[in-house]
Every structure is written in C-alpha cells, then in structure tokens.
C-alpha cells in the first residue's frame, strides 16, 4: 500500500499476539464471549478471527499474571460488521457479568 498517494481508504495491521497462562480459559473468552472463530490450533498458538482472517493469536506459556486490577492488554479494537453483531457481543458480556470499566476515571471528569 502506498500511504503517500492516499490510494487506500485505511490501513490494517496483522493479528494481535498475546502470551497467555491458561489457553483454554483465554480461548473461551475470545470464542464464546467475543465471538471469534477458532481458525487453527497447535502446541505453540491458537489462531482466532473471522472465517477469512486471523485477528488474535494466543501463545500459551506465559508464566506470570498481570497485576491485580489490570488485564495486561491495554487496547485492541475489533471492527464488527454491524450494530446487530455489536449488540450480540455486548449481550454476552452482560450475561456473563463481565466487568466493564467506566469510560473515564472515578473522578467523573471526561475528556
């Protein structure tokens, strides 16, 4: 892609690679809660995404958990195809009582 010519509407990056302690637990979140498809699995990695594209690669073998109150992942964005799919993901999070942080710090101040 030639970024200088403005010929592309947007650019993308490759899959996000995450080191995880518990591969099955992590797989459950990304597959059952977020709704990604398991595209491939071997001893070194689990590939998740859409039927056509890998978005997340989980690498089992991490040896320490993130500090309490932190996920270890600061930001990942997955563009859903429409509002219906977004609502489905949100419903799965709510059903499982998944903790969702407020958009701004406890002070109540916004951007």
CSV table of C-alpha atoms in Angstrom, one decimal:
chain,number,residue,atom,x,y,z
A,1,UNK,CA,0.0,0.0,0.0
A,2,UNK,CA,1.4,3.4,-0.9
A,3,UNK,CA,0.4,5.6,2.0
A,4,UNK,CA,1.7,8.7,0.4
A,5,UNK,CA,-0.8,8.7,-2.5
A,6,UNK,CA,-3.9,8.3,-0.4
A,7,UNK,CA,-5.0,5.4,-2.6
A,8,UNK,CA,-6.2,3.3,0.3
A,9,UNK,CA,-9.2,4.2,2.4
A,10,UNK,CA,-7.5,2.7,5.5
A,11,UNK,CA,-4.6,0.5,6.6
A,12,UNK,CA,-4.6,-2.5,8.8
A,13,UNK,CA,-2.1,-4.3,10.9
A,14,UNK,CA,-1.6,-8.0,11.3
A,15,UNK,CA,-3.0,-10.2,14.1
A,16,UNK,CA,-2.5,-9.2,17.7
A,17,UNK,CA,-0.3,-11.8,19.5
A,18,UNK,CA,-0.9,-12.4,23.2
A,19,UNK,CA,1.0,-14.5,25.7
A,20,UNK,CA,-1.5,-16.3,28.0
A,21,UNK,CA,-1.2,-18.6,31.0
A,22,UNK,CA,-4.4,-20.6,30.5
A,23,UNK,CA,-5.0,-21.2,26.8
A,24,UNK,CA,-8.4,-22.8,27.3
A,25,UNK,CA,-9.7,-20.0,29.5
A,26,UNK,CA,-8.5,-17.4,27.1
A,27,UNK,CA,-9.9,-19.3,24.2
A,28,UNK,CA,-13.3,-19.4,26.0
A,29,UNK,CA,-13.3,-15.6,26.3
A,30,UNK,CA,-12.3,-14.8,22.7
A,31,UNK,CA,-14.5,-17.5,21.2
A,32,UNK,CA,-17.6,-17.7,23.5
A,33,UNK,CA,-17.8,-14.1,24.7
A,34,UNK,CA,-16.3,-12.0,21.9
A,35,UNK,CA,-17.5,-14.4,19.2
A,36,UNK,CA,-14.3,-15.1,17.2
A,37,UNK,CA,-13.9,-18.4,15.3
A,38,UNK,CA,-11.0,-20.8,16.2
A,39,UNK,CA,-9.1,-20.9,12.9
A,40,UNK,CA,-6.2,-23.1,13.9
A,41,UNK,CA,-4.5,-24.6,16.9
A,42,UNK,CA,-1.2,-26.3,17.7
A,43,UNK,CA,1.2,-26.5,20.6
A,44,UNK,CA,2.6,-23.0,20.0
A,45,UNK,CA,-0.5,-21.0,19.2
A,46,UNK,CA,-4.3,-20.7,18.8
A,47,UNK,CA,-5.5,-18.5,15.9
A,48,UNK,CA,-8.8,-16.8,16.2
A,49,UNK,CA,-10.7,-14.4,14.0
A,50,UNK,CA,-13.3,-14.4,11.2
A,51,UNK,CA,-13.7,-17.3,8.8
A,52,UNK,CA,-11.4,-15.4,6.4
A,53,UNK,CA,-8.9,-13.6,8.6
A,54,UNK,CA,-6.9,-14.2,11.8
A,55,UNK,CA,-7.2,-11.4,14.3
A,56,UNK,CA,-5.9,-12.7,17.6
A,57,UNK,CA,-3.1,-15.3,18.1
A,58,UNK,CA,-2.8,-16.7,21.7
A,59,UNK,CA,0.5,-18.1,22.7
A,60,UNK,CA,0.3,-20.4,25.8
A,61,UNK,CA,3.2,-20.4,28.2
A,62,UNK,CA,3.2,-17.1,30.0
A,63,UNK,CA,4.5,-17.5,33.5
A,64,UNK,CA,3.0,-14.6,35.4
A,65,UNK,CA,-0.4,-12.9,35.6
A,66,UNK,CA,-0.9,-9.2,35.2
A,67,UNK,CA,-1.1,-7.2,38.4
A,68,UNK,CA,-4.5,-7.3,40.2
A,69,UNK,CA,-6.9,-4.8,38.5
A,70,UNK,CA,-5.1,-4.9,35.2
A,71,UNK,CA,-5.7,-7.2,32.2
A,72,UNK,CA,-2.2,-6.9,30.7
A,73,UNK,CA,-3.9,-5.8,27.5
A,74,UNK,CA,-4.3,-2.0,27.1
A,75,UNK,CA,-6.2,-1.8,23.9
A,76,UNK,CA,-7.4,-3.9,21.0
A,77,UNK,CA,-10.1,-2.9,18.6
A,78,UNK,CA,-12.2,-5.3,16.6
A,79,UNK,CA,-14.4,-3.7,14.0
A,80,UNK,CA,-17.7,-5.6,14.0
A,81,UNK,CA,-19.7,-5.7,10.7
A,82,UNK,CA,-22.8,-4.0,12.1
A,83,UNK,CA,-24.8,-2.9,15.1
A,84,UNK,CA,-26.5,-6.2,15.5
A,85,UNK,CA,-23.2,-8.0,15.9
A,86,UNK,CA,-22.0,-5.4,18.4
A,87,UNK,CA,-25.3,-5.9,20.4
A,88,UNK,CA,-24.6,-9.7,20.5
A,89,UNK,CA,-21.1,-9.2,21.9
A,90,UNK,CA,-22.4,-6.7,24.5
A,91,UNK,CA,-25.2,-9.1,25.5
A,92,UNK,CA,-22.8,-11.9,26.0
A,93,UNK,CA,-20.6,-9.7,28.2
A,94,UNK,CA,-23.6,-8.6,30.3
A,95,UNK,CA,-25.0,-12.1,30.6
A,96,UNK,CA,-21.6,-13.3,32.0
A,97,UNK,CA,-21.4,-10.2,34.2
A,98,UNK,CA,-18.1,-9.4,32.7
A,99,UNK,CA,-16.6,-6.3,34.4
A,100,UNK,CA,-16.7,-3.3,32.1
A,101,UNK,CA,-14.8,-0.2,33.2
A,102,UNK,CA,-16.3,3.2,33.1
A,103,UNK,CA,-15.0,5.3,30.2
A,104,UNK,CA,-13.4,7.9,32.4
A,105,UNK,CA,-11.6,7.7,35.8
A,106,UNK,CA,-13.6,7.7,39.0
A,107,UNK,CA,-13.3,11.5,39.2
A,108,UNK,CA,-16.2,11.7,36.8
A,109,UNK,CA,-14.3,14.0,34.5
A,110,UNK,CA,-14.4,13.3,30.8
A,111,UNK,CA,-12.1,14.2,28.1
